[in-house]
Coordinates of C-alpha atoms in Angstrom, one line a residue:
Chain A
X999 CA 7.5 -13.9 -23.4
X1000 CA 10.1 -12.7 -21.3
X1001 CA 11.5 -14.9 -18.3
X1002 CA 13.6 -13.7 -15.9
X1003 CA 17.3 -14.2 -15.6
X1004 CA 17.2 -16.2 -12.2
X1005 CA 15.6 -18.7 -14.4
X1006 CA 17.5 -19.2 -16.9
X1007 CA 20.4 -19.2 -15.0
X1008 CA 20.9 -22.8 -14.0
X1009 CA 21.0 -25.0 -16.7
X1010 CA 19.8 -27.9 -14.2
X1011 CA 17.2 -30.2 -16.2
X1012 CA 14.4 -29.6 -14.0
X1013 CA 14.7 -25.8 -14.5
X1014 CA 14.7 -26.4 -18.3
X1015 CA 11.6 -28.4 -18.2
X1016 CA 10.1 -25.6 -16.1
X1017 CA 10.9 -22.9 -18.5
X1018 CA 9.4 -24.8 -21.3
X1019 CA 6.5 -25.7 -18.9
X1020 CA 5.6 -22.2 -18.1
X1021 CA 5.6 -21.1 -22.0
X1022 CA 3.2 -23.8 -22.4
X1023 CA 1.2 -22.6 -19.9
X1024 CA 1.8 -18.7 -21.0
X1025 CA 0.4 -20.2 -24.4
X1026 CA -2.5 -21.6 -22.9
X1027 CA -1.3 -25.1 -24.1
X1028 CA -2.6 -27.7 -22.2
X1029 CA -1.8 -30.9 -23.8
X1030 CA 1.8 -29.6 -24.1
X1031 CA 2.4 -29.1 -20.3
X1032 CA 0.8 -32.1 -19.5
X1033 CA 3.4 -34.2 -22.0
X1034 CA 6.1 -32.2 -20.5
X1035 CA 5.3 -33.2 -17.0
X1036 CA 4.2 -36.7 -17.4
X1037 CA 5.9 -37.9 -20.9
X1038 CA 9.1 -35.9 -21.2
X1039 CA 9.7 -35.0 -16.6
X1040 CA 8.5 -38.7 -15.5
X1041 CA 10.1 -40.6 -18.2
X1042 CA 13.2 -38.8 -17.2
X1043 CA 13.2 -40.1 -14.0
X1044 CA 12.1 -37.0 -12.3
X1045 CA 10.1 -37.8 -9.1
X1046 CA 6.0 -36.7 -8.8
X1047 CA 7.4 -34.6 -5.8
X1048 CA 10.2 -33.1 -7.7
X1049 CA 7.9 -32.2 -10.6
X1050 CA 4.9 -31.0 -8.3
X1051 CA 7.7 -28.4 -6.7
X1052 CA 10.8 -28.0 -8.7
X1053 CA 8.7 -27.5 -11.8
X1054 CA 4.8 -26.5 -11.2
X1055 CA 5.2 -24.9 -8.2
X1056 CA 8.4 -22.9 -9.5
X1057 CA 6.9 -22.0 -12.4
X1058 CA 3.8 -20.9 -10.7
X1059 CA 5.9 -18.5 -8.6
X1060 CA 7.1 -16.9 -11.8
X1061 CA 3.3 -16.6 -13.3
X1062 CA 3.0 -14.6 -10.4
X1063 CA 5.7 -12.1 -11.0
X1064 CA 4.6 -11.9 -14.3
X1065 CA 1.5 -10.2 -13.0
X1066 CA 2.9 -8.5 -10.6
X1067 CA 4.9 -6.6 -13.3
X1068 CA 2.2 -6.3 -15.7
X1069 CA 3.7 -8.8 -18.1
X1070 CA 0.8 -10.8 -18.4
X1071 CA -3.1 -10.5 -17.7
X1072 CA -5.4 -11.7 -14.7
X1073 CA -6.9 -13.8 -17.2
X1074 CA -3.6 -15.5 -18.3
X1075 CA -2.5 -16.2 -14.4
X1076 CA -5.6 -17.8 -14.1
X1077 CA -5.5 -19.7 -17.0
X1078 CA -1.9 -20.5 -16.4
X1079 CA -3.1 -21.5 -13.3
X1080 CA -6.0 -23.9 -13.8
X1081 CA -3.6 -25.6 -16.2
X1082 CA -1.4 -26.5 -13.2
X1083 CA -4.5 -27.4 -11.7
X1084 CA -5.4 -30.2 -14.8
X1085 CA -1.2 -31.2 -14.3
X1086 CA -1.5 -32.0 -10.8
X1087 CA -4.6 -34.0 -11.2
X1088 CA -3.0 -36.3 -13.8
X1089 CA 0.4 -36.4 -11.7
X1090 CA -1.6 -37.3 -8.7
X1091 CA -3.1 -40.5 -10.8
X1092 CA 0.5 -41.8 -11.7
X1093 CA 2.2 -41.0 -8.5
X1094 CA 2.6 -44.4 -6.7
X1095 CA 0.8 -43.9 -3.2
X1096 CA 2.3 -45.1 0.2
X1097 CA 0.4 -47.3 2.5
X1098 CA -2.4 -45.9 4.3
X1099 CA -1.8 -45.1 7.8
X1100 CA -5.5 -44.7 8.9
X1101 CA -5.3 -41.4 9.8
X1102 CA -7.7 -38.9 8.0
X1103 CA -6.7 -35.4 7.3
X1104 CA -9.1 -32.3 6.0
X1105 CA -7.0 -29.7 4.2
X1106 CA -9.0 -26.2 3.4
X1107 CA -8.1 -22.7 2.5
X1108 CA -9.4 -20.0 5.0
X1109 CA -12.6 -17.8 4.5
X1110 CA -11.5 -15.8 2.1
X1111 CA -8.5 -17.3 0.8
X1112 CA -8.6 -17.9 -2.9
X1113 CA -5.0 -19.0 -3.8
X1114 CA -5.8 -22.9 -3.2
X1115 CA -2.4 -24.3 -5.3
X1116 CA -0.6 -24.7 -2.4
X1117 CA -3.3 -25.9 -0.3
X1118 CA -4.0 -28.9 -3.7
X1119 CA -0.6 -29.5 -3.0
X1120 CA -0.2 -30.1 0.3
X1121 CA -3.9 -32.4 -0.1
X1122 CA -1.8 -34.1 -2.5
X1123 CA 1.4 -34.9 -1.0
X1124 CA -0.5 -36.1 2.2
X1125 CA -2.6 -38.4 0.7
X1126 CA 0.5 -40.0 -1.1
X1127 CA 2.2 -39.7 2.3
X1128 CA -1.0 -42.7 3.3
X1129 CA -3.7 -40.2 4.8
X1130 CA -6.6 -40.6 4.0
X1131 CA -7.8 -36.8 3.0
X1132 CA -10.6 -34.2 2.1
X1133 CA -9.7 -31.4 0.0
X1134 CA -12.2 -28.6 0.5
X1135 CA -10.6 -26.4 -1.4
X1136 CA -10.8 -22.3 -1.5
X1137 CA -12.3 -19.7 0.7
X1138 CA -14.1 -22.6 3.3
X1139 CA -16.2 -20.5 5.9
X1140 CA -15.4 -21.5 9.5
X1141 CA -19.2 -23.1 9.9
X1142 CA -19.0 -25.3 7.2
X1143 CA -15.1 -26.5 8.1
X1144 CA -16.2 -27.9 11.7
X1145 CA -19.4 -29.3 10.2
X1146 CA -17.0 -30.8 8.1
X1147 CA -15.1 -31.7 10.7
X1148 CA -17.9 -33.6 12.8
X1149 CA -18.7 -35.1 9.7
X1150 CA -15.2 -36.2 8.9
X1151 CA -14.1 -36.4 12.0
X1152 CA -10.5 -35.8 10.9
X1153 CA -7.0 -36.9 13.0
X1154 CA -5.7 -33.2 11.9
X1155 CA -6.9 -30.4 9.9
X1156 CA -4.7 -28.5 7.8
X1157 CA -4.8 -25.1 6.7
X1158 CA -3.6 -22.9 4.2
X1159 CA -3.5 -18.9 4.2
X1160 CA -1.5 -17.2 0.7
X1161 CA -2.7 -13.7 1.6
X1162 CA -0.7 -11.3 4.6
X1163 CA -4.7 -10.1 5.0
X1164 CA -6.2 -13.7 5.6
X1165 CA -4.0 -14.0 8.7
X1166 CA -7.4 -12.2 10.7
X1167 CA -9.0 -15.3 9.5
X1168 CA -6.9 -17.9 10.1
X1169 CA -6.5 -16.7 13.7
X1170 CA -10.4 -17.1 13.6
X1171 CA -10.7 -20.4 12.4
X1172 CA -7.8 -22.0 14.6
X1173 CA -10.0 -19.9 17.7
X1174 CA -13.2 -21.6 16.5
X1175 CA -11.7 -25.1 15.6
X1176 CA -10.0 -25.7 19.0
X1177 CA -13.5 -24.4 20.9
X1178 CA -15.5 -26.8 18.8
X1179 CA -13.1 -29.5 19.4
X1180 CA -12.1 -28.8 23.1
X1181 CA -8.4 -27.9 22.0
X1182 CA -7.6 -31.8 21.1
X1183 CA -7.7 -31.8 17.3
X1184 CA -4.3 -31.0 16.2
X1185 CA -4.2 -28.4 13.5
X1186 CA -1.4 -27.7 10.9
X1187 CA -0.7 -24.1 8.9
X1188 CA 0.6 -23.6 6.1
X1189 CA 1.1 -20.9 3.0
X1190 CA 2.8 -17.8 2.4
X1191 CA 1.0 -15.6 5.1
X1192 CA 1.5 -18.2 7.9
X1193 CA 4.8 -17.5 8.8
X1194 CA 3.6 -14.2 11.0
X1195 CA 1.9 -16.7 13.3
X1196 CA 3.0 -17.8 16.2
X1197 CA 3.0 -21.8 17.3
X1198 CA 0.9 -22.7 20.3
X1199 CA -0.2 -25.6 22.0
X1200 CA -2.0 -27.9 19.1
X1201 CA -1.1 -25.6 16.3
X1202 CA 1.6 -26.5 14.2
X1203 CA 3.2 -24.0 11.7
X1204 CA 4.6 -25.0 8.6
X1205 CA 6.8 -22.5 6.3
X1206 CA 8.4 -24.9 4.3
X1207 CA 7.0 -26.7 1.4
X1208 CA 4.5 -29.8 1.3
X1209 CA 7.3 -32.4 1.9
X1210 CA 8.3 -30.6 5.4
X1211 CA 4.2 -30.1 5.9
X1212 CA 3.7 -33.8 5.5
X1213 CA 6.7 -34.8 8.1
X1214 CA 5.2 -32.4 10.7
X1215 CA 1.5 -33.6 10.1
X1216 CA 3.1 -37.0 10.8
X1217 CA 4.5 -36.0 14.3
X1218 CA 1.5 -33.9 15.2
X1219 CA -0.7 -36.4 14.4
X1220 CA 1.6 -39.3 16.1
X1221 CA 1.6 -37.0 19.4
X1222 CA -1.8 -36.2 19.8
X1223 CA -2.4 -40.6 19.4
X1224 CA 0.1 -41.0 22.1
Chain B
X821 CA -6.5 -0.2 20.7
X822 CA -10.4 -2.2 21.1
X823 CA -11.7 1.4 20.0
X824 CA -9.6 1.5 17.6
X825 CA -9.6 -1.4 15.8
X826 CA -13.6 -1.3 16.3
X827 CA -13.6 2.1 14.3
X828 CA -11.6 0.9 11.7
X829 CA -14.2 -1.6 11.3
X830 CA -17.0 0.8 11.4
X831 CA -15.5 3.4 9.3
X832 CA -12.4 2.8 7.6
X833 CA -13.4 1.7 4.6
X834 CA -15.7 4.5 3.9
X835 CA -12.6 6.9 5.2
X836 CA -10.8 5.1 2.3
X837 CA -13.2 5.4 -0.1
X838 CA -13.4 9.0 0.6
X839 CA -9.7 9.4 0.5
X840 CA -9.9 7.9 -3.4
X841 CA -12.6 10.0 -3.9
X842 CA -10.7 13.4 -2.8
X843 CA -7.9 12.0 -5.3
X844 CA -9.7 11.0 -8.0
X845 CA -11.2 14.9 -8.4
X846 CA -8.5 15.3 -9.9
X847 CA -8.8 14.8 -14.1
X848 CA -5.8 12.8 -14.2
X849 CA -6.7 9.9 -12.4
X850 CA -10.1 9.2 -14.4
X851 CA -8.2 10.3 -17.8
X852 CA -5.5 8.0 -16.8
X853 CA -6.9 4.7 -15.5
X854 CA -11.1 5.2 -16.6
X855 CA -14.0 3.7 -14.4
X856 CA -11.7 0.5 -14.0
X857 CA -9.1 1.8 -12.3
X858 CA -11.5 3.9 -10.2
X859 CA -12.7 0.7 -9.0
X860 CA -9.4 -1.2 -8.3
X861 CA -8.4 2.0 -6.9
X862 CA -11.4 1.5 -3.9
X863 CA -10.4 -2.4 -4.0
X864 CA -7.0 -1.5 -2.9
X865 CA -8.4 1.1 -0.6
X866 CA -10.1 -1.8 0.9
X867 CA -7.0 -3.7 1.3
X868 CA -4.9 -0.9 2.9
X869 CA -7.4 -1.4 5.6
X870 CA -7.4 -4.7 6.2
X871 CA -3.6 -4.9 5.9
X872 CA -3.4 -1.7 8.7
X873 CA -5.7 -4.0 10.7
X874 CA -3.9 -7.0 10.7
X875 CA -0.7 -5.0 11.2
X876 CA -2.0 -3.6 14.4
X877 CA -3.5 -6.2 15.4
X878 CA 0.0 -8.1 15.3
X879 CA 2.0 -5.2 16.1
X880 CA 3.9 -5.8 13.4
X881 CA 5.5 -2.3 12.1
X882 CA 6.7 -4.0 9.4
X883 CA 3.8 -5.0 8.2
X884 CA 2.5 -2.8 6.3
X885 CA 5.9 -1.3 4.6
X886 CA 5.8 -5.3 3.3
X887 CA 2.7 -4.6 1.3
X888 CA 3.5 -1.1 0.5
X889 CA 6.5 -2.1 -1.6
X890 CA 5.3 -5.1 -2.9
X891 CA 2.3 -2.9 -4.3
X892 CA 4.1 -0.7 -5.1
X893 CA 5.6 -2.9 -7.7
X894 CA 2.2 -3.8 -9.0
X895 CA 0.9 -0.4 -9.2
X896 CA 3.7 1.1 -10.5
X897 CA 3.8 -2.0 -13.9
X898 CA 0.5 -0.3 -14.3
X899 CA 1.0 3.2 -15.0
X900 CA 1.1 5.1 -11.7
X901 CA 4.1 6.0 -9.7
X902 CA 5.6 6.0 -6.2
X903 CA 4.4 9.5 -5.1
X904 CA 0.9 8.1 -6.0
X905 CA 1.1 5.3 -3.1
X906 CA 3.2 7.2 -0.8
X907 CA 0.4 10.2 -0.9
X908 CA -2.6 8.0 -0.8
X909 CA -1.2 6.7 2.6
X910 CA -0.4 9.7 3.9
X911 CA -3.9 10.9 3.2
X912 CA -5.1 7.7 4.9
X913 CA -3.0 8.0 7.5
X914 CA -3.8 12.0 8.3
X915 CA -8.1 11.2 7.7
X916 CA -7.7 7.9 10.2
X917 CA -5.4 10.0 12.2
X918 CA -8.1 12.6 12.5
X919 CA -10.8 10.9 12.8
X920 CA -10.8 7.3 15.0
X921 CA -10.3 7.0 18.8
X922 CA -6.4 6.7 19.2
X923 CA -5.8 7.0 15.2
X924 CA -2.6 8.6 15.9
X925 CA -1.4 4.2 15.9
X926 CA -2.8 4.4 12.8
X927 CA -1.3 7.3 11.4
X928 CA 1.8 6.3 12.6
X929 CA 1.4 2.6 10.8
X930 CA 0.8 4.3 7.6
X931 CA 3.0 7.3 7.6
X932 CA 5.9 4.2 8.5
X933 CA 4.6 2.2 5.1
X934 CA 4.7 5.4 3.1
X935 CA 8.5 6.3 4.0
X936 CA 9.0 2.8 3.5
X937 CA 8.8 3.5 -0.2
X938 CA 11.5 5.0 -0.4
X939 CA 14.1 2.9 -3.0
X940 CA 17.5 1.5 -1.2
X941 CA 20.5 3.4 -1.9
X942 CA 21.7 4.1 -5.6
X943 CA 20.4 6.5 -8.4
X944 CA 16.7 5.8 -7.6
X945 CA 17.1 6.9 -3.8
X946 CA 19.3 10.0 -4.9
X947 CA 16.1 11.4 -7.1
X948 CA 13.5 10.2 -4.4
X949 CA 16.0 12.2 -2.0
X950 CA 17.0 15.1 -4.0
X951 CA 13.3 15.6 -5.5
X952 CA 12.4 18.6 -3.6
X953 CA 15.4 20.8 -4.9
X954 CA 14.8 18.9 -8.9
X955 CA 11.2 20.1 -8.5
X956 CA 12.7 23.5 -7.0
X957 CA 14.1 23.4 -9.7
X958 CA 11.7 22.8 -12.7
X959 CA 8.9 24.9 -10.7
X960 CA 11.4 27.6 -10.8
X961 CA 11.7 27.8 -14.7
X962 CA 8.8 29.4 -17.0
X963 CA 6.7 27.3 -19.4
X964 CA 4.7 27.9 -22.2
X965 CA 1.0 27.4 -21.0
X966 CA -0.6 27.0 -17.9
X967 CA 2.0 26.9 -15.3
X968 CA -0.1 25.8 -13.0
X969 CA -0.5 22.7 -14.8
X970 CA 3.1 22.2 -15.9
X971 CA 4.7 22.6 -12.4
X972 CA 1.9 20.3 -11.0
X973 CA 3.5 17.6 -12.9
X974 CA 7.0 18.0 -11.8
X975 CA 6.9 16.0 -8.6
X976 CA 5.5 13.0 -10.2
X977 CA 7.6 13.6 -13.2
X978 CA 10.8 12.9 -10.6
X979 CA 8.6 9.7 -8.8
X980 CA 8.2 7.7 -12.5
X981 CA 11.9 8.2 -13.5
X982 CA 13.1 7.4 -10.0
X983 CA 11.0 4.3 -10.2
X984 CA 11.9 3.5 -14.2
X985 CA 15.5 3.6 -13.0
X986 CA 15.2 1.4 -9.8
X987 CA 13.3 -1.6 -11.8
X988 CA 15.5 -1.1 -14.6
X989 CA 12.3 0.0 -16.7
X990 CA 12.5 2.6 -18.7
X991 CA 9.4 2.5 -20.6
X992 CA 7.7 3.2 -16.9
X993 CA 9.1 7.4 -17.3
X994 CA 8.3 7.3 -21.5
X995 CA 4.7 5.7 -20.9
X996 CA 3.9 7.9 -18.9
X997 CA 5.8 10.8 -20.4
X998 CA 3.8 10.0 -23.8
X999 CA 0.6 9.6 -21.7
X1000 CA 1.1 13.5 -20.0
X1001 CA 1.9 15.2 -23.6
X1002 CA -1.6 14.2 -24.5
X1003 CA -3.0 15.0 -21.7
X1004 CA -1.5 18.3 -21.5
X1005 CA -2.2 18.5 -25.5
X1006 CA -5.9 18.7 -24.6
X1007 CA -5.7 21.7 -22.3
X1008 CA -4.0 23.5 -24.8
X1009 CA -0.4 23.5 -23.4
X1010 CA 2.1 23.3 -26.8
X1011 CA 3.2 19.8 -27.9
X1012 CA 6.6 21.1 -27.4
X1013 CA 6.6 22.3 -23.4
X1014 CA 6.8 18.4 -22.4
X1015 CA 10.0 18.3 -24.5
X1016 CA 11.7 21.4 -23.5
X1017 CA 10.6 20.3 -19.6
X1018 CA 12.5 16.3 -20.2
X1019 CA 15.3 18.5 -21.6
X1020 CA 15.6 21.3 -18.5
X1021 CA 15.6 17.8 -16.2
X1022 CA 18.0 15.9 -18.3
X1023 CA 20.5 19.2 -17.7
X1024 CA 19.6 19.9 -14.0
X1025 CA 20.7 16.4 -13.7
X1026 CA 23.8 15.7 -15.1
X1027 CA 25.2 19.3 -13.8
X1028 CA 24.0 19.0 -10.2
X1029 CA 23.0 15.2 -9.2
X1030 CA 26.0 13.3 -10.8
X1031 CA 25.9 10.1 -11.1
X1032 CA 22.3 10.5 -12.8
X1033 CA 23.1 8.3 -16.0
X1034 CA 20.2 5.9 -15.8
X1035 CA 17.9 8.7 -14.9
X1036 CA 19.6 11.2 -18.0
X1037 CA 19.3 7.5 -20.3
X1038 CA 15.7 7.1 -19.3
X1039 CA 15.0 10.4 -20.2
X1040 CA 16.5 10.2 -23.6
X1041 CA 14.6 7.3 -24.4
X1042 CA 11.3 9.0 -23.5
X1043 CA 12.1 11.9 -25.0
X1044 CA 13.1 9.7 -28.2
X1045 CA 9.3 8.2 -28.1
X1046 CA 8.2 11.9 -28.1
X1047 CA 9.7 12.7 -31.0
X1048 CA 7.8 11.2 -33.8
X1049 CA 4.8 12.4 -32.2
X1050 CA 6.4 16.0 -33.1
X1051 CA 8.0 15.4 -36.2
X1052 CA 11.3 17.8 -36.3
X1053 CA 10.1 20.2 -34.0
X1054 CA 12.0 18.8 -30.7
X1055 CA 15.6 19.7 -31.0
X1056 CA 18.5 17.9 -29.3

């Protein structure tokens, strides 16, 4: 299977175990990714975050242009894909976990939004980060996220939008979120299709990756306390 | 814009739908992609809407000439061409155009996203640019069988090798090259017209659109995957 250049280009040791991560996934090989990320990547000293991003995530963004180009099947993305899924679960179990901070977080893809990697990522790195958080996953409909949320009741919600065409529904669910909620629960964005949207008073937009979502979750989070 | 954006809701899916349907009368798109690609063709019908939507709704012009290309790229590893996607916009924009209050922003939208297809300067640009005199140009010549159908093909002929030569993919003009011959085959044009056409566009080009080497290389190589389908009739 044919990688691109880009990635083969740096010789770095993290970009070596991701080429040899993504041929296990490209070969369906699940055992094999999992003891290249948690034998071969940990045991070489490589942090859980540096592995989550530098390797899954990377190697997730080249699954993607291997679609996109017709290189590989919808049903190999997805299986490449729910591989990273199985990875991330076992890295998440050996990733040592910071305090808690007593703040509760609900993470969720919008109504329609089906890409939920980055939104599992983001769950993850917050709940290392010491918040305490619910993952709801894909596609969430607006009526069951603030049911959730009065269940929950959550310090922030988080969420995530891949897809330029979600952005009608992200807009919908910040709308119905601050309503439901009188504008005081602070709410974090994140994902490829949130960088069109503009920052207002209790949103917070993040286009960077989970380590820069967790810092601003921290401060919106802190400010809405004080 | 509330009546417009109301419309599209109403209506501009089955506008789309009906602008797939007006393509797909013709036999190459069901001979070429099947009942599958009838129906991704109505997904992404779908999803031209809701991206137009969202990019009015934002006023974002750039909106949709973001998805356009980076479709483009997808449709294009999958056997159509950049003519295809520019058309089918323009077709969307003119029927939306036509037929919602204040379409003309619509139009507009789409008829930006089309033109936004076109490939950044180098070889690929020069054919997109130059493909109404190369098409002049092949249209002019005569063919053996229906001309009708031979000069039909010419435009898209130019759109796959301008596109095989900006992603550095060949196989994207042979494939499809390959693809027409049998096509053509079954309406009783002579296996050899493809050939001779590949040939009359590999000369046009190097005598009138130098530099055109990754175009003229692309269509050796798909005249090279042509030949064994013809034995030792295609001459070099």
């Amino acid at each position: 299977m044919e990688v691109a250049e880009h990635t083969r280009e740096r010789a770095s040791p993290l970009d070596a175990l991701r080429d040899r991560y993504l041929a296990a996934q490209l070969a369906g090989d699940r055992r094999e990714a999992l003891r290249l990320v948690l034998e071969e990547g940990l045991r070489a000293g490589a942090t859980v975050a540096e592995l989550q991003l530098a390797v899954i995530q990377e190697a997730q963004r080249e699954i993607g242009r291997l679609w996109q180009e017709n290189r590989i099947s919808i049903a190999q993305e997805h299986m490449a894909t729910a591989i990273s899924h199985v990875v991330l679960a076992h890295l998440y179990d050996r990733a040592p976990r910071a305090d808690t901070n007593g703040k509760k977080v609900l993470v969720a893809c919008v109504e329609g939004e089906l890409h939920d990697l980055p939104a599992r990522l983001a769950a993850d790195a917050l709940d290392l980060a010491g918040f305490e958080v619910r993952y709801l996953g894909a596609s969430v409909p607006v009526h069951a996220l603030l049911s959730m949320i009065d269940q929950v009741k959550p310090d922030l919600v988080a969420l995530s939008v891949t897809m330029a065409f979600n952005a009608a529904a992200l807009r919908e669910a910040v709308a119905r979120v601050r309503a439901h909620t009188g504008g005081r629960l602070p709410i974090a964005v994140g994902g490829n299709a949130c960088r069109g949207v503009p920052a207002e008073p209790g949103v917070v937009v993040c286009a960077g990756d989970a380590g820069e979502l967790v810092a601003l979750v921290e401060r919106a989070v802190r400010g809405a306390a004080a | 814009m509330e009546a417009l954006l109301e419309a599209l809701d109403a209506r501009g899916k089955a506008i789309s739908a009906r602008v797939i349907r007006e393509m797909y009368a013709h036999p190459f798109w069901t001979e070429r992609f099947g009942d599958r690609g009838r129906g991704e063709a109505d997904k992404d019908g779908d999803f031209h809407i809701a991206h137009l939507r969202e990019a009015l709704v934002t006023e974002d012009e750039e909106a949709l000439p973001r998805y356009a290309r980076w479709l483009r790229s997808v449709l294009t590893a999958r056997g159509m061409c950049t003519h295809h996607l520019a058309d089918n916009l323009l077709r969307l924009g003119d029927a939306l155009g036509q037929e919602l209050p204040d379409g003309v922003r619509a139009r507009a939208y789409l008829y930006h996203a089309s033109a936004a297809l076109h490939y950044d300067a180098g070889p690929a640009r020069h054919l997109q640019d130059h493909a109404d005199p190369i098409v002049a140009a092949l249209d002019a010549r005569e063919w053996p069988g229906d001309p009708a159908l031979t000069r039909e093909t010419h435009r898209e002929l130019v759109s796959y090798l301008a596109d095989a030569v900006a992603q550095e993919r060949p196989a994207l003009f042979a494939d499809h090259v390959v693809w027409l011959r049998a096509f053509w085959e079954r309406r009783g044009v002579p296996d050899t017209a493809l050939d001779a056409q590949l040939a009359a566009l590999s000369a046009h080009l190097s005598h009138e659109h130098a530099p055109a080497d990754d175009a003229v290389q692309a269509i050796a190589f798909a005249r090279d995957r042509l030949a064994p389908l013809h034995g030792d009739q295609v001459e070099r």
